[in-house]
Short mmCIF file of N, CA, C and O in Angstrom, two decimals:
data_model
loop_
_atom_site.label_atom_id
_atom_site.label_comp_id
_atom_site.label_asym_id
_atom_site.label_seq_id
_atom_site.Cartn_x
_atom_site.Cartn_y
_atom_site.Cartn_z
N UNK A 1245 121.63 75.15 113.35
CA UNK A 1245 121.71 75.22 114.80
C UNK A 1245 122.65 76.33 115.26
O UNK A 1245 122.34 77.05 116.17
N UNK A 1246 123.79 76.45 114.61
CA UNK A 1246 124.72 77.52 114.95
C UNK A 1246 124.08 78.89 114.83
O UNK A 1246 124.29 79.75 115.66
N UNK A 1247 123.29 79.07 113.78
CA UNK A 1247 122.65 80.35 113.55
C UNK A 1247 121.74 80.75 114.71
O UNK A 1247 121.77 81.88 115.16
N UNK A 1248 120.95 79.82 115.23
CA UNK A 1248 120.06 80.15 116.33
C UNK A 1248 120.85 80.45 117.61
O UNK A 1248 120.46 81.29 118.39
N UNK A 1249 121.99 79.78 117.79
CA UNK A 1249 122.83 80.09 118.95
C UNK A 1249 123.37 81.51 118.84
O UNK A 1249 123.40 82.24 119.82
N UNK A 1250 123.78 81.89 117.64
CA UNK A 1250 124.27 83.26 117.45
C UNK A 1250 123.17 84.26 117.75
O UNK A 1250 123.41 85.27 118.39
N UNK A 1251 121.95 83.98 117.31
CA UNK A 1251 120.84 84.88 117.59
C UNK A 1251 120.59 84.99 119.09
O UNK A 1251 120.27 86.05 119.59
N UNK A 1252 120.72 83.89 119.80
CA UNK A 1252 120.53 83.93 121.25
C UNK A 1252 121.59 84.80 121.91
O UNK A 1252 121.32 85.48 122.87
N UNK A 1253 122.79 84.79 121.36
CA UNK A 1253 123.86 85.57 121.95
C UNK A 1253 123.76 87.03 121.54
O UNK A 1253 123.88 87.93 122.35
N UNK A 1254 123.51 87.28 120.26
CA UNK A 1254 123.55 88.64 119.76
C UNK A 1254 122.20 89.33 119.75
O UNK A 1254 122.12 90.53 119.56
N UNK A 1255 121.11 88.59 119.91
CA UNK A 1255 119.79 89.19 119.84
C UNK A 1255 119.55 90.18 120.97
O UNK A 1255 120.22 90.17 121.99
N UNK A 1256 118.60 91.04 120.74
CA UNK A 1256 118.28 92.09 121.70
C UNK A 1256 117.03 91.74 122.49
O UNK A 1256 116.20 90.96 122.05
N UNK A 1257 116.89 92.37 123.63
CA UNK A 1257 115.68 92.24 124.44
C UNK A 1257 114.78 93.42 124.13
O UNK A 1257 115.21 94.58 124.18
N UNK A 1258 113.53 93.12 123.80
CA UNK A 1258 112.53 94.12 123.47
C UNK A 1258 111.47 94.16 124.56
O UNK A 1258 111.01 93.11 125.02
N UNK A 1259 111.09 95.36 124.96
CA UNK A 1259 109.96 95.55 125.87
C UNK A 1259 108.85 96.24 125.10
O UNK A 1259 109.06 97.30 124.51
N UNK A 1260 107.66 95.64 125.10
CA UNK A 1260 106.48 96.24 124.50
C UNK A 1260 105.64 96.81 125.63
O UNK A 1260 105.28 96.08 126.56
N UNK A 1261 105.32 98.11 125.55
CA UNK A 1261 104.50 98.75 126.58
C UNK A 1261 103.24 99.28 125.90
O UNK A 1261 103.30 100.23 125.10
N UNK A 1262 102.11 98.65 126.19
CA UNK A 1262 100.83 99.06 125.62
C UNK A 1262 99.73 98.58 126.56
O UNK A 1262 99.83 97.49 127.10
N UNK A 1263 98.71 99.40 126.74
CA UNK A 1263 97.62 98.99 127.64
C UNK A 1263 96.56 98.14 126.94
O UNK A 1263 95.60 97.71 127.57
N UNK A 1264 96.76 97.84 125.66
CA UNK A 1264 95.84 96.98 124.92
C UNK A 1264 96.43 95.59 124.77
O UNK A 1264 97.46 95.41 124.11
N UNK A 1265 95.77 94.60 125.36
CA UNK A 1265 96.25 93.22 125.23
C UNK A 1265 96.17 92.75 123.78
O UNK A 1265 96.98 91.93 123.34
N UNK A 1266 95.23 93.29 123.01
CA UNK A 1266 95.11 92.92 121.60
C UNK A 1266 96.34 93.38 120.82
O UNK A 1266 96.91 92.63 120.02
N UNK A 1267 96.77 94.60 121.07
CA UNK A 1267 97.97 95.12 120.38
C UNK A 1267 99.19 94.33 120.80
O UNK A 1267 100.03 93.96 119.97
N UNK A 1268 99.32 94.04 122.09
CA UNK A 1268 100.47 93.26 122.56
C UNK A 1268 100.49 91.90 121.87
O UNK A 1268 101.53 91.46 121.39
N UNK A 1269 99.34 91.23 121.79
CA UNK A 1269 99.28 89.92 121.13
C UNK A 1269 99.65 90.02 119.65
O UNK A 1269 100.36 89.17 119.13
N UNK A 1270 99.16 91.06 118.97
CA UNK A 1270 99.50 91.25 117.56
C UNK A 1270 101.01 91.43 117.38
O UNK A 1270 101.61 90.88 116.47
N UNK A 1271 101.60 92.23 118.26
CA UNK A 1271 103.05 92.46 118.18
C UNK A 1271 103.84 91.20 118.50
O UNK A 1271 104.83 90.90 117.83
N UNK A 1272 103.42 90.48 119.53
CA UNK A 1272 104.11 89.23 119.87
C UNK A 1272 104.08 88.27 118.69
O UNK A 1272 105.09 87.63 118.37
N UNK A 1273 102.94 88.18 118.04
CA UNK A 1273 102.81 87.30 116.88
C UNK A 1273 103.68 87.77 115.72
O UNK A 1273 104.36 86.98 115.08
N UNK A 1274 103.69 89.07 115.46
CA UNK A 1274 104.46 89.62 114.35
C UNK A 1274 105.96 89.54 114.58
O UNK A 1274 106.74 89.46 113.63
N UNK A 1275 106.39 89.54 115.85
CA UNK A 1275 107.82 89.63 116.16
C UNK A 1275 108.42 88.34 116.72
O UNK A 1275 109.61 88.29 116.99
N UNK A 1276 107.61 87.29 116.86
CA UNK A 1276 108.09 86.07 117.53
C UNK A 1276 109.30 85.43 116.84
O UNK A 1276 110.12 84.82 117.48
N UNK A 1277 109.40 85.58 115.53
CA UNK A 1277 110.53 84.99 114.80
C UNK A 1277 111.48 86.05 114.26
O UNK A 1277 112.25 85.78 113.33
N UNK A 1278 111.43 87.25 114.82
CA UNK A 1278 112.28 88.34 114.36
C UNK A 1278 113.75 87.97 114.58
O UNK A 1278 114.13 87.57 115.69
N UNK A 1279 114.58 88.06 113.56
CA UNK A 1279 115.95 87.58 113.67
C UNK A 1279 116.85 88.36 114.63
O UNK A 1279 117.85 87.83 115.09
N UNK A 1280 116.49 89.60 114.97
CA UNK A 1280 117.37 90.38 115.85
C UNK A 1280 116.86 90.48 117.28
O UNK A 1280 117.51 91.09 118.12
N UNK A 1281 115.70 89.88 117.56
CA UNK A 1281 115.11 89.94 118.91
C UNK A 1281 115.30 88.61 119.62
O UNK A 1281 114.85 87.58 119.15
N UNK A 1282 116.00 88.64 120.74
CA UNK A 1282 116.24 87.43 121.54
C UNK A 1282 115.06 87.12 122.45
O UNK A 1282 114.63 85.99 122.58
N UNK A 1283 114.54 88.15 123.11
CA UNK A 1283 113.42 87.94 124.02
C UNK A 1283 112.51 89.16 124.01
O UNK A 1283 112.96 90.28 123.74
N UNK A 1284 111.24 88.93 124.33
CA UNK A 1284 110.25 90.00 124.35
C UNK A 1284 109.58 90.02 125.72
O UNK A 1284 109.06 89.01 126.18
N UNK A 1285 109.60 91.18 126.34
CA UNK A 1285 108.93 91.42 127.61
C UNK A 1285 107.74 92.33 127.34
O UNK A 1285 107.71 93.04 126.34
N UNK A 1286 106.76 92.33 128.23
CA UNK A 1286 105.60 93.19 128.06
C UNK A 1286 105.24 93.89 129.36
O UNK A 1286 105.53 93.39 130.45
N UNK A 1287 104.59 95.04 129.21
CA UNK A 1287 104.04 95.79 130.34
C UNK A 1287 102.80 96.52 129.83
O UNK A 1287 102.73 96.89 128.66
N UNK A 1288 101.84 96.74 130.72
CA UNK A 1288 100.59 97.37 130.29
C UNK A 1288 100.36 98.76 130.85
O UNK A 1288 99.38 99.41 130.52
N UNK A 1289 101.26 99.24 131.73
CA UNK A 1289 101.12 100.60 132.25
C UNK A 1289 102.49 101.13 132.69
O UNK A 1289 103.49 100.40 132.67
N UNK A 1290 102.52 102.38 133.08
CA UNK A 1290 103.77 103.06 133.45
C UNK A 1290 104.51 102.33 134.57
O UNK A 1290 105.69 102.03 134.45
N UNK A 1291 103.80 102.07 135.68
CA UNK A 1291 104.46 101.46 136.84
C UNK A 1291 105.03 100.08 136.53
O UNK A 1291 106.15 99.75 136.93
N UNK A 1292 104.26 99.28 135.82
CA UNK A 1292 104.73 97.95 135.43
C UNK A 1292 105.94 98.06 134.51
O UNK A 1292 106.92 97.32 134.65
N UNK A 1293 105.91 99.02 133.59
CA UNK A 1293 107.02 99.21 132.67
C UNK A 1293 108.30 99.63 133.41
O UNK A 1293 109.38 99.12 133.12
N UNK A 1294 108.17 100.53 134.37
CA UNK A 1294 109.33 100.96 135.15
C UNK A 1294 109.96 99.77 135.87
O UNK A 1294 111.18 99.60 135.88
N UNK A 1295 109.11 98.93 136.45
CA UNK A 1295 109.60 97.73 137.15
C UNK A 1295 110.36 96.81 136.18
O UNK A 1295 111.45 96.31 136.50
N UNK A 1296 109.79 96.58 135.00
CA UNK A 1296 110.44 95.71 134.02
C UNK A 1296 111.74 96.34 133.52
O UNK A 1296 112.77 95.66 133.40
N UNK A 1297 111.73 97.63 133.25
CA UNK A 1297 112.93 98.32 132.76
C UNK A 1297 114.04 98.27 133.81
O UNK A 1297 115.18 97.93 133.49
N UNK A 1298 113.71 98.61 135.04
CA UNK A 1298 114.72 98.61 136.10
C UNK A 1298 115.28 97.21 136.35
O UNK A 1298 116.46 97.05 136.63
N UNK A 1299 114.42 96.20 136.24
CA UNK A 1299 114.86 94.83 136.52
C UNK A 1299 115.54 94.13 135.36
O UNK A 1299 116.33 93.21 135.57
N UNK A 1300 115.25 94.54 134.14
CA UNK A 1300 115.75 93.80 132.97
C UNK A 1300 116.55 94.63 131.98
O UNK A 1300 117.18 94.08 131.09
N UNK A 1301 116.49 95.93 132.08
CA UNK A 1301 117.17 96.85 131.17
C UNK A 1301 117.13 96.36 129.71
O UNK A 1301 118.13 95.91 129.16
N UNK A 1302 115.96 96.45 129.09
CA UNK A 1302 115.84 96.01 127.70
C UNK A 1302 116.68 96.89 126.77
O UNK A 1302 117.02 98.03 127.11
N UNK A 1303 117.00 96.36 125.61
CA UNK A 1303 117.78 97.11 124.61
C UNK A 1303 116.89 98.09 123.85
O UNK A 1303 117.32 99.16 123.45
N UNK A 1304 115.63 97.65 123.61
CA UNK A 1304 114.69 98.42 122.81
C UNK A 1304 113.34 98.43 123.53
O UNK A 1304 112.92 97.41 124.06
N UNK A 1305 112.67 99.59 123.52
CA UNK A 1305 111.33 99.68 124.08
C UNK A 1305 110.39 100.18 122.98
O UNK A 1305 110.66 101.21 122.35
N UNK A 1306 109.34 99.44 122.76
CA UNK A 1306 108.27 99.83 121.85
C UNK A 1306 107.16 100.36 122.74
O UNK A 1306 106.55 99.61 123.51
N UNK A 1307 106.91 101.66 122.68
CA UNK A 1307 106.15 102.35 123.73
C UNK A 1307 104.95 103.11 123.17
O UNK A 1307 105.10 104.00 122.33
N UNK A 1308 103.77 102.77 123.67
CA UNK A 1308 102.55 103.48 123.30
C UNK A 1308 102.53 104.83 124.02
O UNK A 1308 102.89 104.92 125.20
N UNK A 1309 102.10 105.87 123.33
CA UNK A 1309 102.00 107.19 123.95
C UNK A 1309 100.86 107.21 124.97
O UNK A 1309 100.99 107.77 126.06
N UNK A 1310 99.74 106.58 124.64
CA UNK A 1310 98.57 106.58 125.53
C UNK A 1310 98.61 105.37 126.45
O UNK A 1310 98.43 104.25 126.00
N UNK A 1311 98.85 105.62 127.72
CA UNK A 1311 98.84 104.55 128.73
C UNK A 1311 97.90 104.92 129.86
O UNK A 1311 97.61 106.10 130.06
N UNK A 1312 97.47 103.94 130.61
CA UNK A 1312 96.67 104.18 131.80
C UNK A 1312 97.60 104.76 132.87
O UNK A 1312 98.71 104.30 133.06
N UNK A 1313 97.13 105.78 133.57
CA UNK A 1313 97.98 106.43 134.57
C UNK A 1313 98.90 107.41 133.87
O UNK A 1313 98.46 108.18 133.03
N UNK A 1314 100.18 107.39 134.19
CA UNK A 1314 101.14 108.25 133.49
C UNK A 1314 101.25 107.80 132.05
O UNK A 1314 101.14 106.62 131.75
N UNK A 1315 101.51 108.75 131.15
CA UNK A 1315 101.53 108.41 129.73
C UNK A 1315 102.91 107.98 129.24
O UNK A 1315 103.90 108.02 129.97
N UNK A 1316 102.95 107.59 127.99
CA UNK A 1316 104.19 107.11 127.38
C UNK A 1316 105.26 108.17 127.27
O UNK A 1316 106.46 107.85 127.30
N UNK A 1317 104.87 109.42 127.16
CA UNK A 1317 105.87 110.49 127.09
C UNK A 1317 106.59 110.60 128.43
O UNK A 1317 107.81 110.77 128.48
N UNK A 1318 105.85 110.47 129.53
CA UNK A 1318 106.49 110.45 130.86
C UNK A 1318 107.46 109.28 130.97
O UNK A 1318 108.55 109.40 131.52
N UNK A 1319 107.06 108.13 130.44
CA UNK A 1319 107.92 106.95 130.48
C UNK A 1319 109.14 107.12 129.59
O UNK A 1319 110.25 106.72 129.97
N UNK A 1320 108.97 107.74 128.44
CA UNK A 1320 110.11 108.04 127.57
C UNK A 1320 111.13 108.91 128.32
O UNK A 1320 112.34 108.64 128.28
N UNK A 1321 110.66 109.94 129.01
CA UNK A 1321 111.55 110.80 129.80
C UNK A 1321 112.30 109.97 130.85
O UNK A 1321 113.51 110.13 131.03
N UNK A 1322 111.58 109.10 131.55
CA UNK A 1322 112.19 108.25 132.58
C UNK A 1322 113.28 107.37 131.97
O UNK A 1322 114.39 107.29 132.50
N UNK A 1323 112.96 106.73 130.86
CA UNK A 1323 113.93 105.83 130.21
C UNK A 1323 115.18 106.60 129.81
O UNK A 1323 116.30 106.16 130.09
N UNK A 1324 115.01 107.73 129.17
CA UNK A 1324 116.15 108.49 128.66
C UNK A 1324 116.99 109.09 129.78
O UNK A 1324 118.19 109.27 129.64
N UNK A 1325 116.37 109.41 130.93
CA UNK A 1325 117.12 109.91 132.08
C UNK A 1325 117.93 108.81 132.74
O UNK A 1325 119.09 108.99 133.10
N UNK A 1326 117.31 107.64 132.91
CA UNK A 1326 117.97 106.54 133.62
C UNK A 1326 118.83 105.66 132.73
O UNK A 1326 119.86 105.16 133.16
N UNK A 1327 118.40 105.41 131.50
CA UNK A 1327 119.06 104.48 130.59
C UNK A 1327 119.14 105.10 129.19
O UNK A 1327 118.43 104.66 128.27
N UNK A 1328 119.96 106.12 129.01
CA UNK A 1328 119.98 106.84 127.73
C UNK A 1328 120.34 105.98 126.52
O UNK A 1328 119.98 106.31 125.39
N UNK A 1329 121.00 104.85 126.75
CA UNK A 1329 121.39 103.97 125.63
C UNK A 1329 120.24 103.09 125.14
O UNK A 1329 120.33 102.49 124.06
N UNK A 1330 119.14 103.00 125.89
CA UNK A 1330 118.00 102.20 125.46
C UNK A 1330 117.33 102.89 124.28
O UNK A 1330 117.05 104.09 124.32
N UNK A 1331 117.07 102.14 123.23
CA UNK A 1331 116.42 102.65 122.02
C UNK A 1331 114.91 102.60 122.22
O UNK A 1331 114.38 101.59 122.67
N UNK A 1332 114.23 103.70 121.89
CA UNK A 1332 112.79 103.78 122.09
C UNK A 1332 112.09 104.11 120.78
O UNK A 1332 112.48 105.04 120.08
N UNK A 1333 111.06 103.32 120.48
CA UNK A 1333 110.18 103.58 119.35
C UNK A 1333 108.80 103.87 119.94
O UNK A 1333 108.24 103.05 120.65
N UNK A 1334 108.27 105.05 119.67
CA UNK A 1334 106.95 105.43 120.14
C UNK A 1334 105.92 105.01 119.10
O UNK A 1334 106.19 105.07 117.90
N UNK A 1335 104.74 104.58 119.57
CA UNK A 1335 103.67 104.27 118.63
C UNK A 1335 102.33 104.59 119.27
O UNK A 1335 102.19 104.56 120.49
N UNK A 1336 101.37 104.97 118.43
CA UNK A 1336 100.08 105.42 118.95
C UNK A 1336 98.99 105.32 117.89
O UNK A 1336 99.28 105.33 116.69
N UNK A 1337 97.76 105.25 118.35
CA UNK A 1337 96.60 105.37 117.46
C UNK A 1337 96.21 106.83 117.29
O UNK A 1337 95.39 107.17 116.45
N UNK A 1338 96.76 107.69 118.11
CA UNK A 1338 96.43 109.11 118.10
C UNK A 1338 97.61 109.91 117.56
O UNK A 1338 98.18 110.74 118.26
N UNK A 1339 97.98 109.60 116.33
CA UNK A 1339 99.14 110.24 115.71
C UNK A 1339 98.90 111.75 115.61
O UNK A 1339 97.88 112.19 115.11
N UNK A 1340 99.86 112.48 116.10
CA UNK A 1340 99.79 113.94 116.08
C UNK A 1340 101.22 114.45 115.90
O UNK A 1340 102.12 114.01 116.62
N UNK A 1341 101.41 115.35 114.97
CA UNK A 1341 102.76 115.85 114.69
C UNK A 1341 103.42 116.47 115.92
O UNK A 1341 104.62 116.34 116.11
N UNK A 1342 102.62 117.13 116.77
CA UNK A 1342 103.19 117.74 117.97
C UNK A 1342 103.72 116.68 118.93
O UNK A 1342 104.79 116.84 119.52
N UNK A 1343 102.95 115.58 119.11
CA UNK A 1343 103.41 114.47 119.94
C UNK A 1343 104.70 113.87 119.36
O UNK A 1343 105.66 113.61 120.08
N UNK A 1344 104.67 113.63 118.07
CA UNK A 1344 105.82 113.01 117.42
C UNK A 1344 107.06 113.91 117.52
O UNK A 1344 108.16 113.43 117.79
N UNK A 1345 106.88 115.21 117.34
CA UNK A 1345 108.00 116.15 117.44
C UNK A 1345 108.57 116.13 118.87
O UNK A 1345 109.78 116.07 119.07
N UNK A 1346 107.70 116.16 119.87
CA UNK A 1346 108.12 116.12 121.27
C UNK A 1346 108.87 114.82 121.57
O UNK A 1346 109.94 114.84 122.20
N UNK A 1347 108.33 113.69 121.11
CA UNK A 1347 108.97 112.40 121.36
C UNK A 1347 110.36 112.34 120.74
O UNK A 1347 111.31 111.84 121.36
N UNK A 1348 110.52 112.87 119.54
CA UNK A 1348 111.83 112.90 118.88
C UNK A 1348 112.80 113.78 119.70
O UNK A 1348 113.95 113.41 119.90
N UNK A 1349 112.32 114.93 120.16
CA UNK A 1349 113.16 115.82 120.97
C UNK A 1349 113.59 115.15 122.27
O UNK A 1349 114.70 115.38 122.76
N UNK A 1350 112.74 114.28 122.81
CA UNK A 1350 113.04 113.58 124.06
C UNK A 1350 113.90 112.34 123.86
O UNK A 1350 114.29 111.69 124.81
N UNK A 1351 114.17 111.98 122.60
CA UNK A 1351 115.08 110.87 122.35
C UNK A 1351 114.52 109.65 121.66
O UNK A 1351 115.23 108.66 121.48
N UNK A 1352 113.24 109.67 121.27
CA UNK A 1352 112.68 108.52 120.54
C UNK A 1352 113.32 108.44 119.15
O UNK A 1352 113.52 109.47 118.50
N UNK A 1353 113.64 107.23 118.72
CA UNK A 1353 114.22 107.05 117.39
C UNK A 1353 113.18 107.18 116.29
O UNK A 1353 113.42 107.77 115.25
N UNK A 1354 112.02 106.54 116.52
CA UNK A 1354 110.93 106.56 115.55
C UNK A 1354 109.63 106.83 116.27
O UNK A 1354 109.48 106.52 117.45
N UNK A 1355 108.67 107.36 115.50
CA UNK A 1355 107.30 107.51 115.97
C UNK A 1355 106.40 106.88 114.91
O UNK A 1355 106.50 107.22 113.74
N UNK A 1356 105.54 105.97 115.35
CA UNK A 1356 104.76 105.16 114.43
C UNK A 1356 103.27 105.37 114.68
O UNK A 1356 102.81 105.31 115.82
N UNK A 1357 102.54 105.57 113.60
CA UNK A 1357 101.08 105.61 113.65
C UNK A 1357 100.59 104.17 113.56
O UNK A 1357 100.71 103.53 112.51
N UNK A 1358 100.06 103.63 114.65
CA UNK A 1358 99.61 102.22 114.69
C UNK A 1358 98.60 101.91 113.60
O UNK A 1358 98.63 100.83 113.02
N UNK A 1359 97.70 102.84 113.33
CA UNK A 1359 96.63 102.56 112.37
C UNK A 1359 97.13 102.52 110.93
O UNK A 1359 96.54 101.84 110.10
N UNK A 1360 98.24 103.21 110.62
CA UNK A 1360 98.73 103.23 109.24
C UNK A 1360 100.04 102.45 109.04
O UNK A 1360 100.27 101.92 107.97
N UNK A 1361 100.88 102.42 110.05
CA UNK A 1361 102.25 101.92 109.85
C UNK A 1361 102.62 100.73 110.73
O UNK A 1361 103.79 100.45 110.93
N UNK A 1362 101.62 100.03 111.26
CA UNK A 1362 101.87 98.89 112.16
C UNK A 1362 102.81 97.87 111.52
O UNK A 1362 103.71 97.36 112.18
N UNK A 1363 102.63 97.61 110.23
CA UNK A 1363 103.43 96.59 109.54
C UNK A 1363 104.88 97.01 109.32
O UNK A 1363 105.71 96.19 108.93
N UNK A 1364 105.20 98.27 109.58
CA UNK A 1364 106.59 98.74 109.42
C UNK A 1364 107.45 98.49 110.67
O UNK A 1364 108.66 98.63 110.63
N UNK A 1365 106.81 98.13 111.77
CA UNK A 1365 107.53 97.96 113.04
C UNK A 1365 108.64 96.91 112.96
O UNK A 1365 109.75 97.18 113.39
N UNK A 1366 108.41 95.72 112.40
CA UNK A 1366 109.51 94.74 112.32
C UNK A 1366 110.74 95.28 111.59
O UNK A 1366 111.87 95.07 112.02
N UNK A 1367 110.53 96.01 110.50
CA UNK A 1367 111.64 96.60 109.77
C UNK A 1367 112.38 97.64 110.58
O UNK A 1367 113.61 97.73 110.54
N UNK A 1368 111.64 98.45 111.33
CA UNK A 1368 112.27 99.45 112.20
C UNK A 1368 113.12 98.77 113.26
O UNK A 1368 114.22 99.22 113.57
N UNK A 1369 112.61 97.68 113.82
CA UNK A 1369 113.37 96.96 114.85
C UNK A 1369 114.66 96.40 114.27
O UNK A 1369 115.68 96.37 114.95
N UNK A 1370 114.63 95.97 113.02
CA UNK A 1370 115.84 95.46 112.39
C UNK A 1370 116.89 96.55 112.28
O UNK A 1370 118.07 96.32 112.54
N UNK A 1371 116.48 97.78 111.94
CA UNK A 1371 117.46 98.86 111.80
C UNK A 1371 117.97 99.31 113.18
O UNK A 1371 119.13 99.67 113.32
N UNK A 1372 117.11 99.27 114.19
CA UNK A 1372 117.52 99.64 115.55
C UNK A 1372 118.49 98.64 116.11
O UNK A 1372 119.40 98.96 116.85
N UNK A 1373 118.33 97.38 115.72
CA UNK A 1373 119.14 96.30 116.28
C UNK A 1373 120.51 96.17 115.62
O UNK A 1373 121.35 95.41 116.09
N UNK A 1374 120.72 96.84 114.52
CA UNK A 1374 122.00 96.68 113.80
C UNK A 1374 123.14 97.32 114.56
O UNK A 1374 122.99 98.25 115.29
#
């Protein structure tokens, strides 16, 4: 019991931003018992994500590059301008070295190819949360 109380106190808030409800569900399932995550928020587009970020200031954002409306790179810029301490992990099905290089330059900690490295996300979150 003490251990779960400590996790509630020390755990981080994660925001998942993806326009695919299937991906969000997969991530929620994979991360529901993650030891360093206290709560998980979700958003499906840029505007919704901005509202959640401004209202909740998550510790970590897992952000898809391809979003409806403004893209994830625009959202990464917004996050880093307003909340530079928020850790951002970019992920996409359209992995491209140029996108990944740009995201790193803009402040993303990691860039993940969803189709090849989806299972590495929980481990990345553990290192971000330390």
